[in-house]
Amino acid sequence: MNPFAIAGIQMKVSAVASNVEMMKLKLDITMSLYPWVDMVVFSELCGYGPLTHNAQEIPGEFEKEMQAMAKKHKVWLLPGSIFEKSEGKIYNTATVINPQGEIVTRYRKVFPFYPYEVGVTPGSGFCVFDVPGVAKFGLSICYDMWFPETVRTLAVMGAEVILHPTMTGTIDRDIELSIVRAMAAVNQCYFFDVNGLESGGNGRSLVCGPDGRVIYQAEGNEEIFPLELNINRVRRSRELGVLRLGQPLKSFRDHIGDFHIYQKGIDLPYLNSLGPLIKPTKLDSLAKLKMKEHEYEPPQNPTGYKGFGG
């Protein structure tokens, strides 16, 4: 067994005030209750909430405070994400800090929740990092996981645990929970999904193992959930199969060149026919015009008879 303990913190998030001091308090409480925990993960946009006008520069004060907390407790820390402002753009960015308080890596969300996450620029790269002697970890943020290519890419890069801060308060949370299970199973990895509360989401954080089975699911209240993962389960699943059955990563490897839809410059007429990426409205303006057009269109005469004077 190769144990590694991760604690998720599902906490209330304010949209109008900083949540940083509460994050620090929650981390103090977590490490006091569970001093054996090796890593702590917060939810997406936990620090300053979901409004882009609270965007911060990175590196900046938020990272400094989180670095000090990681060093204080000698713990790996993923303090969710914050909106980052950089060169006139805004990104949704997560930072990973090691137990010495050092920045190990940063990740910018590749798939902002368009068309709702207005004004946020997509990141351009995927992110994995090593916890020495334990495993390789991958980062994914909220809507990223709706695109199976993202988690599959992390798995192909060697990620055995996917850390997934999210901020979902909408009615599609049930769908997301099914995606977490599916992504864990088809990529044969641990999937650690941490949601927030109030302005930070509707909770129900979820942790799944490499066979897609639920290890723990939180409810709709504040929770700290520390779990010890056996990383060897990932390696055995990838070698022997999910429940000793399908071996999706090996099968993908052996057919990786067959997916022509990913070739650069290929014509995708069906996808292009779906229209622009915009918020739905009560009635599309083009549909309105079409309806008016049909209202004034003269009736057809199937016989071709034009009557007198024709």
PDB file of C-alpha atoms in Angstrom:
ATOM      1  CA  MET A   1       0.000   0.000   0.000  1.00  0.00           C
ATOM      2  CA  ASN A   2       1.188   3.500  -0.858  1.00  0.00           C
ATOM      3  CA  PRO A   3      -1.033   5.731   1.332  1.00  0.00           C
ATOM      4  CA  PHE A   4      -1.541   9.438   0.866  1.00  0.00           C
ATOM      5  CA  ALA A   5      -4.155  11.445   2.779  1.00  0.00           C
ATOM      6  CA  ILE A   6      -6.088  14.292   1.149  1.00  0.00           C
ATOM      7  CA  ALA A   7      -8.653  16.483   2.905  1.00  0.00           C
ATOM      8  CA  GLY A   8     -11.287  18.340   0.931  1.00  0.00           C
ATOM      9  CA  ILE A   9     -12.785  21.467   2.491  1.00  0.00           C
ATOM     10  CA  GLN A  10     -16.341  22.265   1.423  1.00  0.00           C
ATOM     11  CA  MET A  11     -17.061  25.726   2.833  1.00  0.00           C
ATOM     12  CA  LYS A  12     -19.344  28.713   2.380  1.00  0.00           C
ATOM     13  CA  VAL A  13     -18.051  31.231  -0.145  1.00  0.00           C
ATOM     14  CA  SER A  14     -19.034  34.893  -0.251  1.00  0.00           C
ATOM     15  CA  ALA A  15     -19.265  36.829  -3.513  1.00  0.00           C
ATOM     16  CA  VAL A  16     -18.965  40.250  -1.846  1.00  0.00           C
ATOM     17  CA  ALA A  17     -16.201  39.778   0.731  1.00  0.00           C
ATOM     18  CA  SER A  18     -12.843  38.028   0.874  1.00  0.00           C
ATOM     19  CA  ASN A  19     -12.946  34.438   2.106  1.00  0.00           C
ATOM     20  CA  VAL A  20      -9.200  34.196   2.682  1.00  0.00           C
ATOM     21  CA  GLU A  21      -9.262  34.510   6.481  1.00  0.00           C
ATOM     22  CA  MET A  22     -11.960  31.845   6.715  1.00  0.00           C
ATOM     23  CA  MET A  23      -9.903  29.563   4.467  1.00  0.00           C
ATOM     24  CA  LYS A  24      -6.960  29.985   6.822  1.00  0.00           C
ATOM     25  CA  LEU A  25      -9.163  29.189   9.818  1.00  0.00           C
ATOM     26  CA  LYS A  26     -10.603  26.103   8.107  1.00  0.00           C
ATOM     27  CA  LEU A  27      -7.083  24.927   7.309  1.00  0.00           C
ATOM     28  CA  ASP A  28      -6.018  25.424  10.943  1.00  0.00           C
ATOM     29  CA  ILE A  29      -9.040  23.414  12.097  1.00  0.00           C
ATOM     30  CA  THR A  30      -8.399  20.672   9.549  1.00  0.00           C
ATOM     31  CA  MET A  31      -4.782  20.190  10.570  1.00  0.00           C
ATOM     32  CA  SER A  32      -5.661  20.320  14.251  1.00  0.00           C
ATOM     33  CA  LEU A  33      -8.293  17.595  13.849  1.00  0.00           C
ATOM     34  CA  TYR A  34      -6.417  15.532  11.275  1.00  0.00           C
ATOM     35  CA  PRO A  35      -2.662  16.105  11.648  1.00  0.00           C
ATOM     36  CA  TRP A  36      -1.985  13.016   9.498  1.00  0.00           C
ATOM     37  CA  VAL A  37      -3.363  14.723   6.354  1.00  0.00           C
ATOM     38  CA  ASP A  38      -0.778  15.241   3.590  1.00  0.00           C
ATOM     39  CA  MET A  39      -2.712  17.540   1.211  1.00  0.00           C
ATOM     40  CA  VAL A  40      -5.654  19.952   1.476  1.00  0.00           C
ATOM     41  CA  VAL A  41      -7.911  20.997  -1.416  1.00  0.00           C
ATOM     42  CA  PHE A  42     -10.392  23.906  -1.499  1.00  0.00           C
ATOM     43  CA  SER A  43     -13.113  24.662  -4.074  1.00  0.00           C
ATOM     44  CA  GLU A  44     -12.951  26.759  -7.233  1.00  0.00           C
ATOM     45  CA  LEU A  45     -12.833  30.566  -6.729  1.00  0.00           C
ATOM     46  CA  CYS A  46     -12.966  30.021  -2.983  1.00  0.00           C
ATOM     47  CA  GLY A  47     -10.643  32.885  -2.080  1.00  0.00           C
ATOM     48  CA  TYR A  48     -12.543  35.860  -3.496  1.00  0.00           C
ATOM     49  CA  GLY A  49     -15.752  34.433  -4.944  1.00  0.00           C
ATOM     50  CA  PRO A  50     -17.204  34.222  -8.460  1.00  0.00           C
ATOM     51  CA  LEU A  51     -17.019  37.876  -9.568  1.00  0.00           C
ATOM     52  CA  THR A  52     -14.293  38.836 -12.021  1.00  0.00           C
ATOM     53  CA  HIS A  53     -13.914  42.343 -10.584  1.00  0.00           C
ATOM     54  CA  ASN A  54     -12.226  40.653  -7.606  1.00  0.00           C
ATOM     55  CA  ALA A  55      -9.441  39.365  -9.855  1.00  0.00           C
ATOM     56  CA  GLN A  56      -5.952  39.440  -8.324  1.00  0.00           C
ATOM     57  CA  GLU A  57      -2.452  39.553  -9.754  1.00  0.00           C
ATOM     58  CA  ILE A  58      -0.378  36.359  -9.600  1.00  0.00           C
ATOM     59  CA  PRO A  59       2.072  36.168  -7.942  1.00  0.00           C
ATOM     60  CA  GLY A  60       0.453  38.287  -5.253  1.00  0.00           C
ATOM     61  CA  GLU A  61      -0.759  38.521  -1.687  1.00  0.00           C
ATOM     62  CA  PHE A  62      -3.128  35.542  -1.938  1.00  0.00           C
ATOM     63  CA  GLU A  63      -0.354  33.151  -2.896  1.00  0.00           C
ATOM     64  CA  LYS A  64       1.935  34.555  -0.192  1.00  0.00           C
ATOM     65  CA  GLU A  65      -0.674  33.931   2.498  1.00  0.00           C
ATOM     66  CA  MET A  66      -1.360  30.419   1.215  1.00  0.00           C
ATOM     67  CA  GLN A  67       2.364  29.662   1.003  1.00  0.00           C
ATOM     68  CA  ALA A  68       2.745  30.664   4.652  1.00  0.00           C
ATOM     69  CA  MET A  69      -0.143  28.377   5.640  1.00  0.00           C
ATOM     70  CA  ALA A  70       1.268  25.406   3.715  1.00  0.00           C
ATOM     71  CA  LYS A  71       4.654  25.911   5.364  1.00  0.00           C
ATOM     72  CA  LYS A  72       3.059  26.364   8.789  1.00  0.00           C
ATOM     73  CA  HIS A  73       1.294  23.005   8.584  1.00  0.00           C
ATOM     74  CA  LYS A  74       3.882  21.245   6.371  1.00  0.00           C
ATOM     75  CA  VAL A  75       1.148  20.192   3.971  1.00  0.00           C
ATOM     76  CA  TRP A  76       0.563  20.188   0.216  1.00  0.00           C
ATOM     77  CA  LEU A  77      -2.033  22.862  -0.515  1.00  0.00           C
ATOM     78  CA  LEU A  78      -4.355  23.536  -3.452  1.00  0.00           C
ATOM     79  CA  PRO A  79      -6.285  26.642  -2.295  1.00  0.00           C
ATOM     80  CA  GLY A  80      -8.952  26.293  -4.983  1.00  0.00           C
ATOM     81  CA  SER A  81      -8.565  28.918  -7.677  1.00  0.00           C
ATOM     82  CA  ILE A  82      -8.917  32.668  -8.068  1.00  0.00           C
ATOM     83  CA  PHE A  83      -9.537  34.979 -10.973  1.00  0.00           C
ATOM     84  CA  GLU A  84      -6.116  36.151 -12.120  1.00  0.00           C
ATOM     85  CA  LYS A  85      -5.616  39.427 -13.983  1.00  0.00           C
ATOM     86  CA  SER A  86      -2.649  39.451 -16.330  1.00  0.00           C
ATOM     87  CA  GLU A  87      -1.822  41.749 -19.269  1.00  0.00           C
ATOM     88  CA  GLY A  88      -5.402  42.946 -19.648  1.00  0.00           C
ATOM     89  CA  LYS A  89      -6.891  39.441 -19.478  1.00  0.00           C
ATOM     90  CA  ILE A  90      -8.577  37.412 -16.751  1.00  0.00           C
ATOM     91  CA  TYR A  91      -7.901  33.732 -16.136  1.00  0.00           C
ATOM     92  CA  ASN A  92      -9.291  31.194 -13.669  1.00  0.00           C
ATOM     93  CA  THR A  93      -6.069  30.021 -12.036  1.00  0.00           C
ATOM     94  CA  ALA A  94      -5.165  27.369  -9.470  1.00  0.00           C
ATOM     95  CA  THR A  95      -1.860  27.204  -7.593  1.00  0.00           C
ATOM     96  CA  VAL A  96      -0.172  24.166  -6.046  1.00  0.00           C
ATOM     97  CA  ILE A  97       2.049  24.746  -3.008  1.00  0.00           C
ATOM     98  CA  ASN A  98       4.335  22.168  -1.401  1.00  0.00           C
ATOM     99  CA  PRO A  99       4.937  21.620   2.354  1.00  0.00           C
ATOM    100  CA  GLN A 100       7.954  23.935   2.242  1.00  0.00           C
ATOM    101  CA  GLY A 101       5.696  26.770   1.096  1.00  0.00           C
ATOM    102  CA  GLU A 102       7.049  26.776  -2.460  1.00  0.00           C
ATOM    103  CA  ILE A 103       4.977  27.253  -5.612  1.00  0.00           C
ATOM    104  CA  VAL A 104       5.175  23.960  -7.503  1.00  0.00           C
ATOM    105  CA  THR A 105       2.944  24.814 -10.450  1.00  0.00           C
ATOM    106  CA  ARG A 106      -0.014  26.895 -11.623  1.00  0.00           C
ATOM    107  CA  TYR A 107      -2.882  25.952 -13.899  1.00  0.00           C
ATOM    108  CA  ARG A 108      -5.240  28.163 -15.909  1.00  0.00           C
ATOM    109  CA  LYS A 109      -8.665  26.641 -16.576  1.00  0.00           C
ATOM    110  CA  VAL A 110      -8.781  25.472 -20.189  1.00  0.00           C
ATOM    111  CA  PHE A 111     -12.579  25.540 -20.543  1.00  0.00           C
ATOM    112  CA  PRO A 112     -14.228  28.564 -18.880  1.00  0.00           C
ATOM    113  CA  PHE A 113     -17.972  28.026 -18.521  1.00  0.00           C
ATOM    114  CA  TYR A 114     -18.918  29.795 -21.743  1.00  0.00           C
ATOM    115  CA  PRO A 115     -21.226  31.487 -22.488  1.00  0.00           C
ATOM    116  CA  TYR A 116     -21.762  32.192 -18.764  1.00  0.00           C
ATOM    117  CA  GLU A 117     -18.207  32.778 -17.505  1.00  0.00           C
ATOM    118  CA  VAL A 118     -18.031  35.981 -19.536  1.00  0.00           C
ATOM    119  CA  GLY A 119     -14.719  37.776 -19.829  1.00  0.00           C
ATOM    120  CA  VAL A 120     -12.513  34.857 -18.766  1.00  0.00           C
ATOM    121  CA  THR A 121      -9.730  33.777 -21.112  1.00  0.00           C
ATOM    122  CA  PRO A 122      -9.024  30.042 -21.531  1.00  0.00           C
ATOM    123  CA  GLY A 123      -5.686  28.650 -20.471  1.00  0.00           C
ATOM    124  CA  SER A 124      -3.533  26.973 -23.091  1.00  0.00           C
ATOM    125  CA  GLY A 125      -1.901  24.026 -21.342  1.00  0.00           C
ATOM    126  CA  PHE A 126      -2.475  20.983 -19.142  1.00  0.00           C
ATOM    127  CA  CYS A 127      -0.930  20.544 -15.726  1.00  0.00           C
ATOM    128  CA  VAL A 128       0.534  17.591 -13.859  1.00  0.00           C
ATOM    129  CA  PHE A 129       2.956  17.565 -10.950  1.00  0.00           C
ATOM    130  CA  ASP A 130       4.780  14.994  -8.827  1.00  0.00           C
ATOM    131  CA  VAL A 131       4.446  14.370  -5.136  1.00  0.00           C
ATOM    132  CA  PRO A 132       7.802  12.645  -4.657  1.00  0.00           C
ATOM    133  CA  GLY A 133       7.531   9.017  -3.663  1.00  0.00           C
ATOM    134  CA  VAL A 134       3.731   9.065  -3.922  1.00  0.00           C
ATOM    135  CA  ALA A 135       2.175   9.740  -7.340  1.00  0.00           C
ATOM    136  CA  LYS A 136       1.696  12.110 -10.228  1.00  0.00           C
ATOM    137  CA  PHE A 137      -1.266  14.477  -9.804  1.00  0.00           C
ATOM    138  CA  GLY A 138      -3.290  16.316 -12.449  1.00  0.00           C
ATOM    139  CA  LEU A 139      -5.252  19.568 -12.174  1.00  0.00           C
ATOM    140  CA  SER A 140      -8.686  20.177 -13.668  1.00  0.00           C
ATOM    141  CA  ILE A 141     -11.175  22.943 -12.822  1.00  0.00           C
ATOM    142  CA  CYS A 142     -14.972  22.577 -12.906  1.00  0.00           C
ATOM    143  CA  TYR A 143     -16.204  22.719 -16.543  1.00  0.00           C
ATOM    144  CA  ASP A 144     -12.943  21.196 -17.784  1.00  0.00           C
ATOM    145  CA  MET A 145     -14.191  17.715 -16.943  1.00  0.00           C
ATOM    146  CA  TRP A 146     -17.186  18.034 -19.292  1.00  0.00           C
ATOM    147  CA  PHE A 147     -14.650  17.512 -22.070  1.00  0.00           C
ATOM    148  CA  PRO A 148     -13.299  13.948 -21.784  1.00  0.00           C
ATOM    149  CA  GLU A 149     -10.201  14.966 -23.710  1.00  0.00           C
ATOM    150  CA  THR A 150      -8.997  17.030 -20.746  1.00  0.00           C
ATOM    151  CA  VAL A 151      -8.927  14.280 -18.137  1.00  0.00           C
ATOM    152  CA  ARG A 152      -7.719  11.741 -20.719  1.00  0.00           C
ATOM    153  CA  THR A 153      -4.816  14.066 -21.528  1.00  0.00           C
ATOM    154  CA  LEU A 154      -3.863  14.243 -17.845  1.00  0.00           C
ATOM    155  CA  ALA A 155      -4.053  10.449 -17.572  1.00  0.00           C
ATOM    156  CA  VAL A 156      -1.866  10.003 -20.643  1.00  0.00           C
ATOM    157  CA  MET A 157       0.607  12.423 -19.020  1.00  0.00           C
ATOM    158  CA  GLY A 158       0.714   9.994 -16.104  1.00  0.00           C
ATOM    159  CA  ALA A 159      -1.712  11.546 -13.599  1.00  0.00           C
ATOM    160  CA  GLU A 160      -2.962   8.983 -11.085  1.00  0.00           C
ATOM    161  CA  VAL A 161      -5.024  11.439  -9.018  1.00  0.00           C
ATOM    162  CA  ILE A 162      -7.083  14.270 -10.521  1.00  0.00           C
ATOM    163  CA  LEU A 163      -7.618  17.255  -8.213  1.00  0.00           C
ATOM    164  CA  HIS A 164     -10.770  19.043  -9.305  1.00  0.00           C
ATOM    165  CA  PRO A 165     -11.907  22.229  -7.518  1.00  0.00           C
ATOM    166  CA  THR A 166     -15.353  23.191  -8.748  1.00  0.00           C
ATOM    167  CA  MET A 167     -18.001  25.861  -8.189  1.00  0.00           C
ATOM    168  CA  THR A 168     -21.393  24.518  -9.174  1.00  0.00           C
ATOM    169  CA  GLY A 169     -24.629  25.840  -7.729  1.00  0.00           C
ATOM    170  CA  THR A 170     -26.850  24.986 -10.691  1.00  0.00           C
ATOM    171  CA  ILE A 171     -29.337  22.200 -11.404  1.00  0.00           C
ATOM    172  CA  ASP A 172     -26.794  20.214 -13.429  1.00  0.00           C
ATOM    173  CA  ARG A 173     -24.909  19.083 -10.315  1.00  0.00           C
ATOM    174  CA  ASP A 174     -26.370  15.563 -10.634  1.00  0.00           C
ATOM    175  CA  ILE A 175     -24.943  15.364 -14.143  1.00  0.00           C
ATOM    176  CA  GLU A 176     -21.552  16.464 -12.851  1.00  0.00           C
ATOM    177  CA  LEU A 177     -21.558  13.734 -10.226  1.00  0.00           C
ATOM    178  CA  SER A 178     -22.083  11.139 -12.944  1.00  0.00           C
ATOM    179  CA  ILE A 179     -19.229  12.686 -14.958  1.00  0.00           C
ATOM    180  CA  VAL A 180     -16.893  12.429 -11.948  1.00  0.00           C
ATOM    181  CA  ARG A 181     -17.619   8.699 -11.694  1.00  0.00           C
ATOM    182  CA  ALA A 182     -17.229   8.208 -15.435  1.00  0.00           C
ATOM    183  CA  MET A 183     -13.946  10.117 -15.638  1.00  0.00           C
ATOM    184  CA  ALA A 184     -12.511   8.136 -12.727  1.00  0.00           C
ATOM    185  CA  ALA A 185     -13.473   4.833 -14.351  1.00  0.00           C
ATOM    186  CA  VAL A 186     -12.505   5.464 -17.977  1.00  0.00           C
ATOM    187  CA  ASN A 187      -9.181   6.998 -16.951  1.00  0.00           C
ATOM    188  CA  GLN A 188      -8.601   4.514 -14.110  1.00  0.00           C
ATOM    189  CA  CYS A 189      -7.639   7.178 -11.581  1.00  0.00           C
ATOM    190  CA  TYR A 190      -8.733   8.783  -8.328  1.00  0.00           C
ATOM    191  CA  PHE A 191     -10.925  11.838  -8.903  1.00  0.00           C
ATOM    192  CA  PHE A 192     -11.126  14.360  -6.042  1.00  0.00           C
ATOM    193  CA  ASP A 193     -13.943  16.836  -6.733  1.00  0.00           C
ATOM    194  CA  VAL A 194     -14.410  19.663  -4.193  1.00  0.00           C
ATOM    195  CA  ASN A 195     -17.399  22.018  -4.523  1.00  0.00           C
ATOM    196  CA  GLY A 196     -18.238  25.115  -2.459  1.00  0.00           C
ATOM    197  CA  LEU A 197     -21.409  26.415  -0.801  1.00  0.00           C
ATOM    198  CA  GLU A 198     -23.664  29.481  -1.117  1.00  0.00           C
ATOM    199  CA  SER A 199     -22.018  31.745  -3.719  1.00  0.00           C
ATOM    200  CA  GLY A 200     -19.443  28.979  -4.159  1.00  0.00           C
ATOM    201  CA  GLY A 201     -21.849  26.192  -5.113  1.00  0.00           C
ATOM    202  CA  ASN A 202     -24.353  23.720  -3.748  1.00  0.00           C
ATOM    203  CA  GLY A 203     -21.882  21.284  -2.220  1.00  0.00           C
ATOM    204  CA  ARG A 204     -22.115  17.519  -2.721  1.00  0.00           C
ATOM    205  CA  SER A 205     -18.382  17.177  -3.246  1.00  0.00           C
ATOM    206  CA  LEU A 206     -17.422  13.738  -4.520  1.00  0.00           C
ATOM    207  CA  VAL A 207     -14.385  11.463  -4.398  1.00  0.00           C
ATOM    208  CA  CYS A 208     -14.183   8.385  -6.624  1.00  0.00           C
ATOM    209  CA  GLY A 209     -11.660   5.590  -7.014  1.00  0.00           C
ATOM    210  CA  PRO A 210     -10.101   4.129 -10.176  1.00  0.00           C
ATOM    211  CA  ASP A 211     -13.043   1.758 -10.672  1.00  0.00           C
ATOM    212  CA  GLY A 212     -15.516   4.662 -10.694  1.00  0.00           C
ATOM    213  CA  ARG A 213     -17.005   3.724  -7.353  1.00  0.00           C
ATOM    214  CA  VAL A 214     -17.841   6.436  -4.832  1.00  0.00           C
ATOM    215  CA  ILE A 215     -15.435   6.644  -1.911  1.00  0.00           C
ATOM    216  CA  TYR A 216     -17.152   9.619  -0.293  1.00  0.00           C
ATOM    217  CA  GLN A 217     -19.893  12.093  -1.152  1.00  0.00           C
ATOM    218  CA  ALA A 218     -20.510  15.194   0.936  1.00  0.00           C
ATOM    219  CA  GLU A 219     -23.945  16.710   1.504  1.00  0.00           C
ATOM    220  CA  GLY A 220     -25.064  20.337   1.277  1.00  0.00           C
ATOM    221  CA  ASN A 221     -23.413  21.603   4.446  1.00  0.00           C
ATOM    222  CA  GLU A 222     -19.915  22.664   5.460  1.00  0.00           C
ATOM    223  CA  GLU A 223     -17.656  19.635   5.685  1.00  0.00           C
ATOM    224  CA  ILE A 224     -14.042  18.615   6.036  1.00  0.00           C
ATOM    225  CA  PHE A 225     -13.521  15.166   4.518  1.00  0.00           C
ATOM    226  CA  PRO A 226     -10.086  13.586   5.018  1.00  0.00           C
ATOM    227  CA  LEU A 227      -9.464  10.417   3.004  1.00  0.00           C
ATOM    228  CA  GLU A 228      -6.457   8.151   2.780  1.00  0.00           C
ATOM    229  CA  LEU A 229      -5.917   6.988  -0.804  1.00  0.00           C
ATOM    230  CA  ASN A 230      -4.109   3.818  -1.820  1.00  0.00           C
ATOM    231  CA  ILE A 231      -2.311   4.895  -4.990  1.00  0.00           C
ATOM    232  CA  ASN A 232      -1.386   1.302  -5.808  1.00  0.00           C
ATOM    233  CA  ARG A 233      -5.036   0.745  -6.726  1.00  0.00           C
ATOM    234  CA  VAL A 234      -4.540   3.012  -9.734  1.00  0.00           C
ATOM    235  CA  ARG A 235      -1.522   1.118 -10.978  1.00  0.00           C
ATOM    236  CA  ARG A 236      -3.210  -2.269 -10.533  1.00  0.00           C
ATOM    237  CA  SER A 237      -6.346  -1.040 -12.320  1.00  0.00           C
ATOM    238  CA  ARG A 238      -4.308   0.241 -15.251  1.00  0.00           C
ATOM    239  CA  GLU A 239      -2.368  -2.981 -15.493  1.00  0.00           C
ATOM    240  CA  LEU A 240      -5.209  -5.482 -14.883  1.00  0.00           C
ATOM    241  CA  GLY A 241      -8.369  -3.570 -15.852  1.00  0.00           C
ATOM    242  CA  VAL A 242     -11.342  -1.855 -14.206  1.00  0.00           C
ATOM    243  CA  LEU A 243     -12.718  -4.502 -11.851  1.00  0.00           C
ATOM    244  CA  ARG A 244     -10.327  -6.821 -13.755  1.00  0.00           C
ATOM    245  CA  LEU A 245     -12.408  -6.236 -16.899  1.00  0.00           C
ATOM    246  CA  GLY A 246     -11.964  -3.395 -19.404  1.00  0.00           C
ATOM    247  CA  GLN A 247      -8.562  -1.781 -19.866  1.00  0.00           C
ATOM    248  CA  PRO A 248      -9.543   1.597 -21.393  1.00  0.00           C
ATOM    249  CA  LEU A 249      -6.151   3.321 -21.159  1.00  0.00           C
ATOM    250  CA  LYS A 250      -4.370   0.476 -22.958  1.00  0.00           C
ATOM    251  CA  SER A 251      -7.124   0.284 -25.560  1.00  0.00           C
ATOM    252  CA  PHE A 252      -6.889   4.034 -26.138  1.00  0.00           C
ATOM    253  CA  ARG A 253      -3.106   3.742 -26.508  1.00  0.00           C
ATOM    254  CA  ASP A 254      -3.486   1.047 -29.150  1.00  0.00           C
ATOM    255  CA  HIS A 255      -5.960   3.087 -31.241  1.00  0.00           C
ATOM    256  CA  ILE A 256      -4.741   6.599 -30.560  1.00  0.00           C
ATOM    257  CA  GLY A 257      -4.129   7.425 -34.217  1.00  0.00           C
ATOM    258  CA  ASP A 258      -7.654   6.610 -35.367  1.00  0.00           C
ATOM    259  CA  PHE A 259      -9.432   9.744 -34.146  1.00  0.00           C
ATOM    260  CA  HIS A 260      -9.414  11.849 -37.315  1.00  0.00           C
ATOM    261  CA  ILE A 261     -11.776  14.482 -35.862  1.00  0.00           C
ATOM    262  CA  TYR A 262      -8.798  15.877 -33.921  1.00  0.00           C
ATOM    263  CA  GLN A 263      -6.652  16.484 -36.977  1.00  0.00           C
ATOM    264  CA  LYS A 264      -5.794  20.133 -37.488  1.00  0.00           C
ATOM    265  CA  GLY A 265      -7.764  21.855 -40.226  1.00  0.00           C
ATOM    266  CA  ILE A 266     -10.297  19.069 -40.731  1.00  0.00           C
ATOM    267  CA  ASP A 267     -13.771  20.128 -41.844  1.00  0.00           C
ATOM    268  CA  LEU A 268     -16.436  19.549 -39.185  1.00  0.00           C
ATOM    269  CA  PRO A 269     -19.705  20.523 -40.908  1.00  0.00           C
ATOM    270  CA  TYR A 270     -22.046  19.211 -38.240  1.00  0.00           C
ATOM    271  CA  LEU A 271     -20.343  21.057 -35.371  1.00  0.00           C
ATOM    272  CA  ASN A 272     -20.184  24.192 -37.497  1.00  0.00           C
ATOM    273  CA  SER A 273     -23.936  23.940 -38.112  1.00  0.00           C
ATOM    274  CA  LEU A 274     -24.740  24.306 -34.388  1.00  0.00           C
ATOM    275  CA  GLY A 275     -24.458  28.105 -34.391  1.00  0.00           C
ATOM    276  CA  PRO A 276     -22.528  30.486 -32.150  1.00  0.00           C
ATOM    277  CA  LEU A 277     -21.711  29.892 -28.486  1.00  0.00           C
ATOM    278  CA  ILE A 278     -24.259  32.260 -26.910  1.00  0.00           C
ATOM    279  CA  LYS A 279     -26.735  32.210 -24.040  1.00  0.00           C
ATOM    280  CA  PRO A 280     -30.148  30.792 -24.974  1.00  0.00           C
ATOM    281  CA  THR A 281     -32.960  33.348 -25.242  1.00  0.00           C
ATOM    282  CA  LYS A 282     -36.733  32.944 -25.117  1.00  0.00           C
ATOM    283  CA  LEU A 283     -36.936  32.982 -28.891  1.00  0.00           C
ATOM    284  CA  ASP A 284     -34.059  33.186 -31.299  1.00  0.00           C
ATOM    285  CA  SER A 285     -34.222  36.353 -33.417  1.00  0.00           C
ATOM    286  CA  LEU A 286     -33.729  34.398 -36.617  1.00  0.00           C
ATOM    287  CA  ALA A 287     -36.629  32.116 -35.686  1.00  0.00           C
ATOM    288  CA  LYS A 288     -38.778  35.232 -35.159  1.00  0.00           C
ATOM    289  CA  LEU A 289     -37.993  36.481 -38.628  1.00  0.00           C
ATOM    290  CA  LYS A 290     -38.750  33.083 -40.127  1.00  0.00           C
ATOM    291  CA  MET A 291     -42.138  33.054 -38.417  1.00  0.00           C
ATOM    292  CA  LYS A 292     -42.962  36.492 -39.808  1.00  0.00           C
ATOM    293  CA  GLU A 293     -41.843  35.368 -43.225  1.00  0.00           C
ATOM    294  CA  HIS A 294     -44.261  32.447 -43.131  1.00  0.00           C
ATOM    295  CA  GLU A 295     -47.123  34.698 -41.944  1.00  0.00           C
ATOM    296  CA  TYR A 296     -46.909  36.820 -45.096  1.00  0.00           C
ATOM    297  CA  GLU A 297     -46.098  34.056 -47.548  1.00  0.00           C
ATOM    298  CA  PRO A 298     -49.001  33.558 -50.070  1.00  0.00           C
ATOM    299  CA  PRO A 299     -50.621  30.094 -50.109  1.00  0.00           C
ATOM    300  CA  GLN A 300     -49.315  27.644 -52.675  1.00  0.00           C
ATOM    301  CA  ASN A 301     -51.532  26.450 -55.571  1.00  0.00           C
ATOM    302  CA  PRO A 302     -50.613  22.812 -56.130  1.00  0.00           C
ATOM    303  CA  THR A 303     -52.681  22.524 -59.384  1.00  0.00           C
ATOM    304  CA  GLY A 304     -51.056  25.446 -61.076  1.00  0.00           C
ATOM    305  CA  TYR A 305     -54.548  26.830 -62.077  1.00  0.00           C
ATOM    306  CA  LYS A 306     -54.523  30.620 -61.956  1.00  0.00           C
ATOM    307  CA  GLY A 307     -58.225  31.315 -62.526  1.00  0.00           C
ATOM    308  CA  PHE A 308     -59.782  33.852 -64.890  1.00  0.00           C
ATOM    309  CA  GLY A 309     -57.510  36.404 -66.486  1.00  0.00           C
ATOM    310  CA  GLY A 310     -54.456  34.204 -65.924  1.00  0.00           C
TER     311      GLY A 310
END
